[in-house]
Every structure is written in C-alpha cells, then in structure tokens.
Amino acid sequence: MRILVKNIKGLYQVEQTKRMAVCGNDMADLPCIENAFLIAQDGIITDFGRMEDLQEPNADKVYDAYNRYVLPCFADSHTHLVYAGSREIEYIDKIRGLSYEEIAERGGGIVNSALRLQQTDEQQLYEEAMQRIDSMIKHGTGAIEIKSGYGFTLEAEMKMLRVIRKIKENSPAIIKANFLGAHGIPLEYRGRQSEFVDDLVIKQMIPMVAKENLADFIDVFCDKGFFTVEETDRILFEGVKYGLKPKIHANELAKSGGIQVGVKYNALSVDHIEHTGKEEMEVLMASQTMPTILPGAAFFLNMPYAPAKDMIAYGLPVAMASDFNPGSSPSGNMQLILTFACVNYRLTPQQAINATTINSAYAMDAVEQCGSICKGKRANFFITKEIPTIEYIPYYYGENKVDKVFLNGKEQ
Ligand code: NIG
Ligand code: FE
C-alpha cells in the first residue's frame, strides 16, 4: 500500500539522517520543506521533498494537503492512562486549599486510584484506556508510554501490566510499558515502607515482571514523602539486572537527589524535575538521560515550573509529555502541552514541538521509529486543519487543530 500526501504547505521536522535528540540552541530550529510531498509505502516513510521534485505521483491513495501542514505525531513519553474511576473530588479539595501531599496523607491520591483499580476487571480497564488513547490519537499522538503503579499488590500490578500488553498488541500507536511498582505506599505498609520496597517490589514484583516480559522500563516515584534516593537506588539496581531500563519520577516536590540517582543508572529520562538547579544540570549534561518536563501536572497542581529555558540555555535537550493521570494531569492532549510549553515555560513553538516529538521519542526509546519525518521511520504523522501557521497550533488553544492522523501509513 502506497500513500502520497501532496501540496503540503509546510512539512515539518524533516531530517535526512536520523538524529537521536535535539539539544540547546538547536531546539529553536524545526526543519521544514515548503510546498512538499510525503510518500509512505507499507507503513514506512519512503520519500519526501518539494512538489517540483515529485517523480512518481501514482499511489493507492492520494491526499491533498493544500493549505495544511504535516508534522510527525507527538510522542507522549510519560502517562498513567490505565486507571479506574476519576478523582474530581480531590480536585475540589485542592481548590479549597489542600496540597497534593496532604491529599495523599489522607489516603487520597495514588492510594485512592489503587483501591479502585484493584476492584476493576481487566476488560473494563482495557476498554477505558483504549477510549482515552483513541482521543489522544485524534489529537495527534502516535507513540505512548504507559506506566503501571496503581496496583499496590502483586496481583493488581500484574493485571495493570497485562492490560498495557493488550493495548500494545491492539493499538496502532507505538506503546511502551513502564513498571512503576514504587509509585505510592499502600496503607498497610505505612511505617514499613522499606518492607514494601524489599519484600514486594524487589523480591516479588520485579522478577515476575521480567519473567512474563511485561515491561520495557522501570520507574520509581523518587521524591519527598514518597520513595527515598536509597530505596530508588535499590529498586533500579534490581530492575537493571533484569534488563529493565530506568525512566523515573524525580524532583517534583523537592531537590530530592532523584536526578542524580536516575543518571547513575543511565536512566532514559528523569521526569517532572521542577526542582532542578545548576548541580542537577551539570549531572544531566554529562549523561545520556533526557530531562523531561510535564507541564500538565505543574499547571493542574499549581506548582512551580521546571526551568526549561535555563536547561536549554545550558545546552541540554528538553522533552515534554502529558503525564496523563486521574490525579495531577487528567488530559492526554499534547496540543495543550504545546500551549503550556509556550505560555508557562516561554518556549517558542519550535522548541515546544521539538520537545514533544523527537526528544520525547528519545525519552521512550522510540526515536528509531518515530519523532520526525525521516525515511525508514514509521509513517506516523498528521495533517492539520487549514490554519495560517504552525505557531497557530499552541496559540489557538483548546481546539483540535489536527485534521487527519496516519499511523503506520493508515488514516485513523
Ligand atoms: O506523575 N508523581 C507521581 N505520579 C503521578 C501522579 C499520579 C496520581 O496522582 O495519580 C504524576 O504526577
Ligand atoms: Fe507521572
């Protein structure tokens, strides 16, 4: 099956040779071909260029993108989109003045989601997650990392990971699974947190996840009030032994040392990182770890914003993802993330698009397959509606500016 998209007003994020990520000043550039075409054969990008250089205009399906732009699909490298129920009651508590940590201490937050997940069957979790993914795809997302972490028991964690595996098998999007056994402390382990870490997460969960090949990555919520640097170290040590790549939550609530321990284990990414200073930037600069900011969570929780511009000025790459979850970021709309990136972090739209495509694809170990328009990569891209410029995407916020989405060369 060969498809041709012709008369594209601007084909963005093109590259002749694959890059791993875009760092520092380079994040300001978003390579573009005007009046372009794009060809995909059997789900893979095989050619693109200027319309006047189009040699072979025949295809099984031809799309005319006159007055429209084409971009690679967003890679959403951090989500918790398999969950049961919703948490708008806590949202009201937050409006009334309770903090995220206070809500967690009262048995709300992650603990609340865990109780609901334990009571929900696999099929229902799967169907609800697929509906969320469907909406994300319609908004231009083509690759998604999904975490476990609302299980709290061996059985429920495995159930969550099996749901993620089923999504991987059935979704047209690129899906990666992240085992987040240490996400919160179950009520019955309060005061015995180390036992939870050692007896359950390390001795039981990790070997089982590895044995059943249920995850690509391993995550820990390493932060003040959650898991300590030492516990994170122990968990990552064990995970790496079993071939799981670390990709962790760090420095959301405090300068917790999470960035350093992530880098120590060569994490693919350290995520949230609101509390990042010079010391952390130095550590990141000497690493292969992608600093990943989650603008939806900082916005929704009204928390300090990560110093994205300082990181870029320092020469670092920055990725951004939705953190889609029922507590701190109940949206998987990456177009909104672009708006937050521009308004709250003062990134240019070009920097924001780099952060949500190529850099976030790196952060989920998928940059070989997606994140740019490059020959040999999967044909995961979208055609916009008729909009005046690509800056209009973050500017005209709250509306879907995506018209057609293609995953593996197939219109969705
Ligand atoms: O990334 N920070 C930890 N975990 C999630 C929140 C999950 C929840 O509140 O349910 C996050 O924000
Ligand atoms: Fe998260």
Short mmCIF file of C-alpha atoms and ligand atoms in Angstrom, two decimals:
data_model
loop_
_atom_site.label_atom_id
_atom_site.label_comp_id
_atom_site.label_asym_id
_atom_site.label_seq_id
_atom_site.Cartn_x
_atom_site.Cartn_y
_atom_site.Cartn_z
CA MET A 1 0.00 0.00 0.00
CA ARG A 2 1.48 3.30 -1.13
CA ILE A 3 0.11 6.64 0.01
CA LEU A 4 1.02 10.09 -1.24
CA VAL A 5 0.33 13.35 0.58
CA LYS A 6 0.76 16.22 -1.86
CA ASN A 7 0.70 20.02 -1.89
CA ILE A 8 1.70 20.22 1.78
CA LYS A 9 2.06 23.89 2.73
CA GLY A 10 4.86 23.02 5.18
CA LEU A 11 6.29 19.58 6.01
CA TYR A 12 7.86 19.98 9.44
CA GLN A 13 10.51 18.18 11.48
CA VAL A 14 12.13 16.63 8.41
CA GLU A 15 15.56 15.05 8.65
CA GLN A 16 17.82 13.45 6.08
CA THR A 17 19.73 11.44 8.65
CA LYS A 18 18.30 10.25 11.92
CA ARG A 19 19.16 12.30 14.98
CA MET A 20 18.87 10.95 18.50
CA ALA A 21 17.63 14.20 20.06
CA VAL A 22 17.87 17.98 19.70
CA CYS A 23 19.85 19.91 22.32
CA GLY A 24 20.30 23.51 23.45
CA ASN A 25 20.24 26.17 20.72
CA ASP A 26 19.30 23.59 18.11
CA MET A 27 15.91 23.27 19.76
CA ALA A 28 14.96 26.59 18.15
CA ASP A 29 15.11 25.03 14.68
CA LEU A 30 12.31 23.00 13.21
CA PRO A 31 13.45 21.94 9.73
CA CYS A 32 10.72 22.46 7.15
CA ILE A 33 10.10 21.90 3.44
CA GLU A 34 7.54 24.22 1.89
CA ASN A 35 5.15 23.03 -0.82
CA ALA A 36 6.09 19.44 -0.14
CA PHE A 37 5.07 15.87 -0.71
CA LEU A 38 5.34 12.79 1.50
CA ILE A 39 5.20 9.15 0.44
CA ALA A 40 4.71 6.10 2.64
CA GLN A 41 4.94 2.52 1.49
CA ASP A 42 3.54 -0.24 3.70
CA GLY A 43 3.54 1.95 6.75
CA ILE A 44 7.07 3.34 6.38
CA ILE A 45 8.13 6.79 5.15
CA THR A 46 9.94 6.16 1.89
CA ASP A 47 10.25 9.61 0.34
CA PHE A 48 9.55 13.30 0.82
CA GLY A 49 10.64 16.54 -0.79
CA ARG A 50 9.49 19.54 -2.77
CA MET A 51 6.47 19.17 -5.04
CA GLU A 52 8.52 20.04 -8.14
CA ASP A 53 10.75 17.04 -7.40
CA LEU A 54 7.91 14.55 -7.12
CA GLN A 55 8.78 11.82 -9.64
CA GLU A 56 6.05 9.26 -9.20
CA PRO A 57 2.64 10.81 -8.46
CA ASN A 58 0.81 7.46 -8.51
CA ALA A 59 -0.30 5.88 -5.28
CA ASP A 60 -3.06 3.67 -3.91
CA LYS A 61 -4.31 6.67 -2.03
CA VAL A 62 -3.58 10.36 -2.62
CA TYR A 63 -4.29 13.07 -0.05
CA ASP A 64 -4.25 16.73 -0.98
CA ALA A 65 -2.88 18.81 1.92
CA TYR A 66 -3.31 22.16 0.19
CA ASN A 67 -3.08 24.95 2.77
CA ARG A 68 -2.34 22.43 5.53
CA TYR A 69 0.76 21.39 7.40
CA VAL A 70 2.17 17.96 8.11
CA LEU A 71 4.04 17.11 11.30
CA PRO A 72 5.25 13.86 12.85
CA CYS A 73 2.87 12.61 15.53
CA PHE A 74 3.60 13.58 19.11
CA ALA A 75 5.40 11.04 21.29
CA ASP A 76 3.88 11.09 24.76
CA SER A 77 6.68 9.59 26.82
CA HIS A 78 5.04 9.71 30.26
CA THR A 79 1.46 8.63 31.03
CA HIS A 80 -0.53 6.74 33.63
CA LEU A 81 -3.52 6.29 31.36
CA VAL A 82 -4.61 2.88 32.61
CA TYR A 83 -6.69 3.80 35.65
CA ALA A 84 -10.11 3.22 37.17
CA GLY A 85 -12.56 5.95 38.11
CA SER A 86 -11.74 9.62 38.35
CA ARG A 87 -10.69 11.97 41.14
CA GLU A 88 -12.59 15.22 40.67
CA ILE A 89 -13.46 15.22 44.39
CA GLU A 90 -9.76 15.67 45.24
CA TYR A 91 -9.62 18.38 42.64
CA ILE A 92 -12.23 20.25 44.65
CA ASP A 93 -10.22 19.60 47.85
CA LYS A 94 -7.25 21.14 46.07
CA ILE A 95 -9.26 24.20 45.10
CA ARG A 96 -10.24 24.53 48.75
CA GLY A 97 -6.57 24.63 49.69
CA LEU A 98 -5.28 21.12 50.40
CA SER A 99 -1.88 20.28 48.90
CA TYR A 100 -1.06 17.19 46.82
CA GLU A 101 0.88 15.77 49.76
CA GLU A 102 -1.95 16.47 52.24
CA ILE A 103 -4.43 14.70 49.99
CA ALA A 104 -2.04 11.74 49.75
CA GLU A 105 -1.63 11.62 53.55
CA ARG A 106 -5.42 11.36 53.95
CA GLY A 107 -5.48 8.24 51.78
CA GLY A 108 -6.43 10.12 48.66
CA GLY A 109 -4.29 10.48 45.58
CA ILE A 110 -2.49 7.44 44.26
CA VAL A 111 -3.84 5.25 47.09
CA ASN A 112 -7.38 6.13 46.06
CA SER A 113 -6.69 5.16 42.44
CA ALA A 114 -5.08 1.90 43.61
CA LEU A 115 -8.18 0.85 45.56
CA ARG A 116 -10.38 1.49 42.57
CA LEU A 117 -8.05 -0.30 40.20
CA GLN A 118 -7.94 -3.38 42.41
CA GLN A 119 -11.74 -3.59 42.12
CA THR A 120 -11.92 -3.18 38.34
CA ASP A 121 -11.56 -6.04 35.90
CA GLU A 122 -9.06 -6.24 33.09
CA GLN A 123 -11.55 -5.87 30.28
CA GLN A 124 -13.02 -2.68 31.67
CA LEU A 125 -9.58 -1.18 32.30
CA TYR A 126 -8.61 -2.07 28.77
CA GLU A 127 -11.71 -0.59 27.15
CA GLU A 128 -11.50 2.67 29.09
CA ALA A 129 -7.80 3.04 28.32
CA MET A 130 -8.40 2.39 24.62
CA GLN A 131 -11.03 5.15 24.57
CA ARG A 132 -8.52 7.57 26.08
CA ILE A 133 -5.93 6.51 23.53
CA ASP A 134 -8.41 6.99 20.72
CA SER A 135 -8.91 10.60 21.75
CA MET A 136 -5.13 11.12 22.10
CA ILE A 137 -4.62 9.79 18.58
CA LYS A 138 -7.28 12.15 17.24
CA HIS A 139 -5.27 14.97 18.80
CA GLY A 140 -2.09 13.90 17.02
CA THR A 141 -0.33 11.47 19.37
CA GLY A 142 1.31 8.43 17.77
CA ALA A 143 3.51 6.93 20.50
CA ILE A 144 2.65 6.47 24.15
CA GLU A 145 4.49 5.23 27.21
CA ILE A 146 2.13 3.78 29.83
CA LYS A 147 3.02 3.11 33.46
CA SER A 148 1.70 0.63 35.96
CA GLY A 149 1.69 1.82 39.56
CA TYR A 150 -1.94 1.82 40.65
CA GLY A 151 -1.78 -1.84 41.61
CA PHE A 152 -0.03 -1.83 45.00
CA THR A 153 -0.36 -5.64 45.23
CA LEU A 154 1.49 -8.17 43.10
CA GLU A 155 -1.75 -9.31 41.57
CA ALA A 156 -3.07 -5.86 40.69
CA GLU A 157 0.26 -4.66 39.29
CA MET A 158 0.38 -7.70 37.02
CA LYS A 159 -3.20 -7.04 36.00
CA MET A 160 -2.32 -3.47 35.02
CA LEU A 161 0.71 -4.60 33.05
CA ARG A 162 -1.33 -7.23 31.24
CA VAL A 163 -3.78 -4.50 30.25
CA ILE A 164 -0.86 -2.46 28.90
CA ARG A 165 0.37 -5.51 26.98
CA LYS A 166 -3.05 -5.96 25.42
CA ILE A 167 -3.05 -2.28 24.42
CA LYS A 168 0.39 -2.79 22.87
CA GLU A 169 -0.92 -5.70 20.85
CA ASN A 170 -4.02 -3.92 19.63
CA SER A 171 -3.32 -0.20 19.35
CA PRO A 172 -1.98 1.24 16.09
CA ALA A 173 0.18 3.59 18.19
CA ILE A 174 3.68 2.69 19.40
CA ILE A 175 3.20 1.62 23.03
CA LYS A 176 5.87 1.14 25.71
CA ALA A 177 5.23 -0.30 29.16
CA ASN A 178 6.83 1.08 32.30
CA PHE A 179 6.72 -0.87 35.57
CA LEU A 180 6.13 1.62 38.39
CA GLY A 181 5.77 -0.68 41.38
CA ALA A 182 7.06 2.04 43.72
CA HIS A 183 4.51 4.74 42.98
CA GLY A 184 2.89 5.15 46.39
CA ILE A 185 2.94 3.48 49.78
CA PRO A 186 -0.04 1.15 50.37
CA LEU A 187 -1.89 1.92 53.61
CA GLU A 188 -0.99 -1.47 55.12
CA TYR A 189 2.72 -0.67 54.64
CA ARG A 190 2.64 2.78 56.23
CA GLY A 191 5.59 2.95 58.61
CA ARG A 192 7.10 -0.15 56.96
CA GLN A 193 7.97 1.39 53.62
CA SER A 194 11.28 -0.47 53.30
CA GLU A 195 9.46 -3.76 53.65
CA PHE A 196 7.20 -2.80 50.79
CA VAL A 197 10.25 -1.94 48.69
CA ASP A 198 12.29 -5.02 49.52
CA ASP A 199 9.70 -7.74 50.06
CA LEU A 200 7.16 -6.79 47.47
CA VAL A 201 8.70 -4.58 44.77
CA ILE A 202 12.19 -6.08 44.67
CA LYS A 203 11.67 -9.70 45.66
CA GLN A 204 8.29 -10.39 44.07
CA MET A 205 7.25 -7.82 41.50
CA ILE A 206 10.45 -7.25 39.50
CA PRO A 207 11.22 -10.95 38.93
CA MET A 208 7.61 -11.58 37.89
CA VAL A 209 7.51 -8.58 35.53
CA ALA A 210 10.75 -9.76 33.94
CA LYS A 211 9.68 -13.40 33.74
CA GLU A 212 6.46 -12.52 31.96
CA ASN A 213 8.20 -9.87 29.88
CA LEU A 214 5.61 -7.31 30.87
CA ALA A 215 7.65 -4.10 30.82
CA ASP A 216 10.24 -2.19 28.83
CA PHE A 217 11.14 0.21 31.62
CA ILE A 218 11.28 0.58 35.39
CA ASP A 219 10.13 3.67 37.27
CA VAL A 220 10.12 4.92 40.86
CA PHE A 221 8.40 7.98 42.33
CA CYS A 222 11.58 9.27 43.93
CA ASP A 223 10.57 12.31 45.92
CA LYS A 224 9.98 13.87 49.30
CA GLY A 225 7.22 11.94 51.06
CA PHE A 226 7.38 9.07 48.58
CA PHE A 227 10.45 6.89 47.88
CA THR A 228 13.93 7.88 49.04
CA VAL A 229 17.07 8.00 46.95
CA GLU A 230 18.36 4.86 48.72
CA GLU A 231 15.15 2.94 48.00
CA THR A 232 15.22 4.15 44.41
CA ASP A 233 18.82 3.01 44.13
CA ARG A 234 17.92 -0.47 45.36
CA ILE A 235 14.95 -0.78 43.02
CA LEU A 236 16.81 0.45 39.94
CA PHE A 237 19.78 -1.80 40.70
CA GLU A 238 17.46 -4.78 40.68
CA GLY A 239 15.49 -3.63 37.63
CA VAL A 240 18.61 -3.09 35.55
CA LYS A 241 19.77 -6.59 36.48
CA TYR A 242 16.61 -7.89 34.83
CA GLY A 243 17.09 -5.77 31.71
CA LEU A 244 14.56 -3.04 32.51
CA LYS A 245 15.66 0.47 31.51
CA PRO A 246 15.13 3.10 34.20
CA LYS A 247 12.92 6.08 33.50
CA ILE A 248 11.92 7.76 36.72
CA HIS A 249 9.86 10.42 38.50
CA ALA A 250 12.27 12.85 40.15
CA ASN A 251 12.44 16.24 41.86
CA GLU A 252 8.77 17.12 41.53
CA LEU A 253 8.28 18.08 45.15
CA ALA A 254 11.84 18.82 46.26
CA LYS A 255 15.51 18.65 45.26
CA SER A 256 15.46 15.03 46.27
CA GLY A 257 18.58 13.66 44.58
CA GLY A 258 16.32 11.83 42.16
CA ILE A 259 18.02 13.26 39.09
CA GLN A 260 21.42 12.05 40.31
CA VAL A 261 20.24 8.53 41.09
CA GLY A 262 18.49 8.33 37.71
CA VAL A 263 21.66 9.36 35.91
CA LYS A 264 23.67 6.90 38.00
CA TYR A 265 21.60 4.11 36.46
CA ASN A 266 21.74 5.65 33.00
CA ALA A 267 18.02 6.38 33.00
CA LEU A 268 16.43 7.10 29.66
CA SER A 269 14.71 10.05 31.25
CA VAL A 270 14.14 11.81 34.55
CA ASP A 271 10.67 13.29 34.65
CA HIS A 272 8.90 16.24 36.33
CA ILE A 273 12.16 17.85 37.57
CA GLU A 274 10.53 21.06 38.76
CA HIS A 275 13.31 21.33 41.33
CA THR A 276 16.38 21.49 39.13
CA GLY A 277 19.40 23.71 39.76
CA LYS A 278 22.90 24.13 38.37
CA GLU A 279 24.15 20.99 40.10
CA GLU A 280 21.45 18.81 38.51
CA MET A 281 22.01 20.40 35.09
CA GLU A 282 25.72 19.59 35.27
CA VAL A 283 24.92 15.98 36.07
CA LEU A 284 22.43 15.80 33.19
CA MET A 285 24.86 17.44 30.79
CA ALA A 286 27.35 14.62 31.34
CA SER A 287 24.70 11.95 30.75
CA GLN A 288 22.52 10.35 28.09
CA THR A 289 19.42 10.97 30.22
CA MET A 290 16.60 13.10 28.77
CA PRO A 291 15.29 15.81 31.11
CA THR A 292 11.52 15.53 30.74
CA ILE A 293 9.10 18.18 31.88
CA LEU A 294 5.40 17.52 32.50
CA PRO A 295 3.67 20.87 32.03
CA GLY A 296 0.17 19.47 32.54
CA ALA A 297 0.93 18.36 36.12
CA ALA A 298 2.61 21.61 37.14
CA PHE A 299 -0.30 23.57 35.66
CA PHE A 300 -3.01 21.42 37.21
CA LEU A 301 -1.40 21.29 40.67
CA ASN A 302 -0.41 24.95 40.52
CA MET A 303 3.19 24.07 41.25
CA PRO A 304 6.44 25.78 40.35
CA TYR A 305 7.52 25.34 36.76
CA ALA A 306 10.69 23.49 35.84
CA PRO A 307 13.41 25.82 34.50
CA ALA A 308 13.05 24.68 30.88
CA LYS A 309 14.66 27.74 29.34
CA ASP A 310 17.66 27.56 31.68
CA MET A 311 18.16 23.92 30.75
CA ILE A 312 18.05 24.74 27.05
CA ALA A 313 20.40 27.72 27.55
CA TYR A 314 22.75 25.35 29.37
CA GLY A 315 22.86 23.18 26.25
CA LEU A 316 20.57 20.40 27.42
CA PRO A 317 17.77 18.81 25.43
CA VAL A 318 14.30 19.02 26.94
CA ALA A 319 11.38 16.67 26.33
CA MET A 320 7.77 17.26 27.33
CA ALA A 321 4.95 14.80 27.92
CA SER A 322 1.37 14.84 29.19
CA ASP A 323 1.64 12.79 32.42
CA PHE A 324 -1.98 11.82 31.68
CA ASN A 325 -3.37 10.52 35.00
CA PRO A 326 -6.53 10.98 37.07
CA GLY A 327 -4.87 13.00 39.85
CA SER A 328 -2.36 15.52 38.64
CA SER A 329 -2.98 15.74 34.90
CA PRO A 330 -6.30 14.49 33.60
CA SER A 331 -5.58 15.15 29.93
CA GLY A 332 -3.57 13.44 27.23
CA ASN A 333 -3.90 16.30 24.77
CA MET A 334 -0.39 17.10 23.55
CA GLN A 335 -1.59 20.24 21.75
CA LEU A 336 -2.39 21.65 25.20
CA ILE A 337 1.11 20.68 26.31
CA LEU A 338 2.44 22.82 23.46
CA THR A 339 0.41 25.77 24.73
CA PHE A 340 1.66 25.28 28.30
CA ALA A 341 5.22 24.98 26.98
CA CYS A 342 4.89 28.33 25.25
CA VAL A 343 2.87 30.25 27.84
CA ASN A 344 4.22 28.90 31.13
CA TYR A 345 7.77 27.93 30.17
CA ARG A 346 8.31 30.58 27.49
CA LEU A 347 9.46 28.12 24.87
CA THR A 348 8.95 29.04 21.25
CA PRO A 349 6.51 26.83 19.33
CA GLN A 350 9.51 25.32 17.51
CA GLN A 351 11.22 24.40 20.80
CA ALA A 352 7.94 23.02 22.11
CA ILE A 353 7.44 20.85 19.03
CA ASN A 354 11.00 19.50 19.32
CA ALA A 355 10.28 18.72 22.98
CA THR A 356 7.11 16.77 22.15
CA THR A 357 8.29 14.90 19.05
CA ILE A 358 11.94 13.90 18.62
CA ASN A 359 13.06 14.48 22.21
CA SER A 360 10.09 12.75 23.78
CA ALA A 361 10.50 9.88 21.30
CA TYR A 362 14.08 9.51 22.62
CA ALA A 363 12.72 9.57 26.19
CA MET A 364 10.63 6.47 25.43
CA ASP A 365 13.28 4.67 23.43
CA ALA A 366 11.31 5.06 20.20
CA VAL A 367 13.34 7.64 18.31
CA GLU A 368 14.48 4.98 15.82
CA GLN A 369 10.83 4.55 14.81
CA CYS A 370 9.18 7.95 15.24
CA GLY A 371 9.53 11.58 16.30
CA SER A 372 10.48 13.02 12.92
CA ILE A 373 9.77 12.80 9.20
CA CYS A 374 12.66 10.63 8.11
CA LYS A 375 12.98 7.86 5.54
CA GLY A 376 12.75 4.46 7.19
CA LYS A 377 10.71 5.67 10.15
CA ARG A 378 7.11 4.68 10.67
CA ALA A 379 4.60 6.79 8.77
CA ASN A 380 3.12 8.28 11.96
CA PHE A 381 2.17 11.83 11.10
CA PHE A 382 -0.78 14.21 11.00
CA ILE A 383 -2.25 16.70 8.59
CA THR A 384 -3.50 19.88 10.26
CA LYS A 385 -6.74 21.66 9.57
CA GLU A 386 -6.47 24.79 7.43
CA ILE A 387 -4.54 27.01 9.81
CA PRO A 388 -2.43 30.06 8.94
CA THR A 389 0.88 28.99 10.53
CA ILE A 390 2.18 26.21 12.78
CA GLU A 391 2.51 28.76 15.59
CA TYR A 392 -1.28 28.77 15.47
CA ILE A 393 -1.28 25.24 16.99
CA PRO A 394 -0.24 26.34 20.51
CA TYR A 395 -1.79 29.78 20.07
CA TYR A 396 -5.37 28.75 19.34
CA TYR A 397 -5.56 26.58 22.40
CA GLY A 398 -8.39 24.30 23.43
CA GLU A 399 -9.39 23.36 19.87
CA ASN A 400 -8.17 20.38 17.92
CA LYS A 401 -6.07 21.69 15.03
CA VAL A 402 -5.40 18.17 13.72
CA ASP A 403 -7.47 17.02 10.77
CA LYS A 404 -6.18 13.57 9.77
CA VAL A 405 -3.85 11.27 11.66
CA PHE A 406 -1.86 8.48 9.99
CA LEU A 407 -0.35 5.64 11.97
CA ASN A 408 1.72 3.09 10.07
CA GLY A 409 0.60 4.88 6.93
CA LYS A 410 -3.09 4.26 7.66
CA GLU A 411 -5.60 7.01 8.16
CA GLN A 412 -7.12 6.71 11.67
O1 NIG B 1 3.29 11.85 37.62
N1 NIG B 1 4.05 11.95 40.62
C1 NIG B 1 3.60 10.80 40.66
N2 NIG B 1 2.67 10.25 39.91
C2 NIG B 1 1.76 10.92 39.09
C3 NIG B 1 0.53 11.26 39.81
C4 NIG B 1 -0.37 10.14 39.80
C5 NIG B 1 -1.63 10.39 40.55
O2 NIG B 1 -1.80 11.40 41.27
O3 NIG B 1 -2.49 9.53 40.40
C6 NIG B 1 2.39 12.10 38.40
O4 NIG B 1 2.01 13.25 38.59
FE FE B 2 3.79 10.62 36.36
#
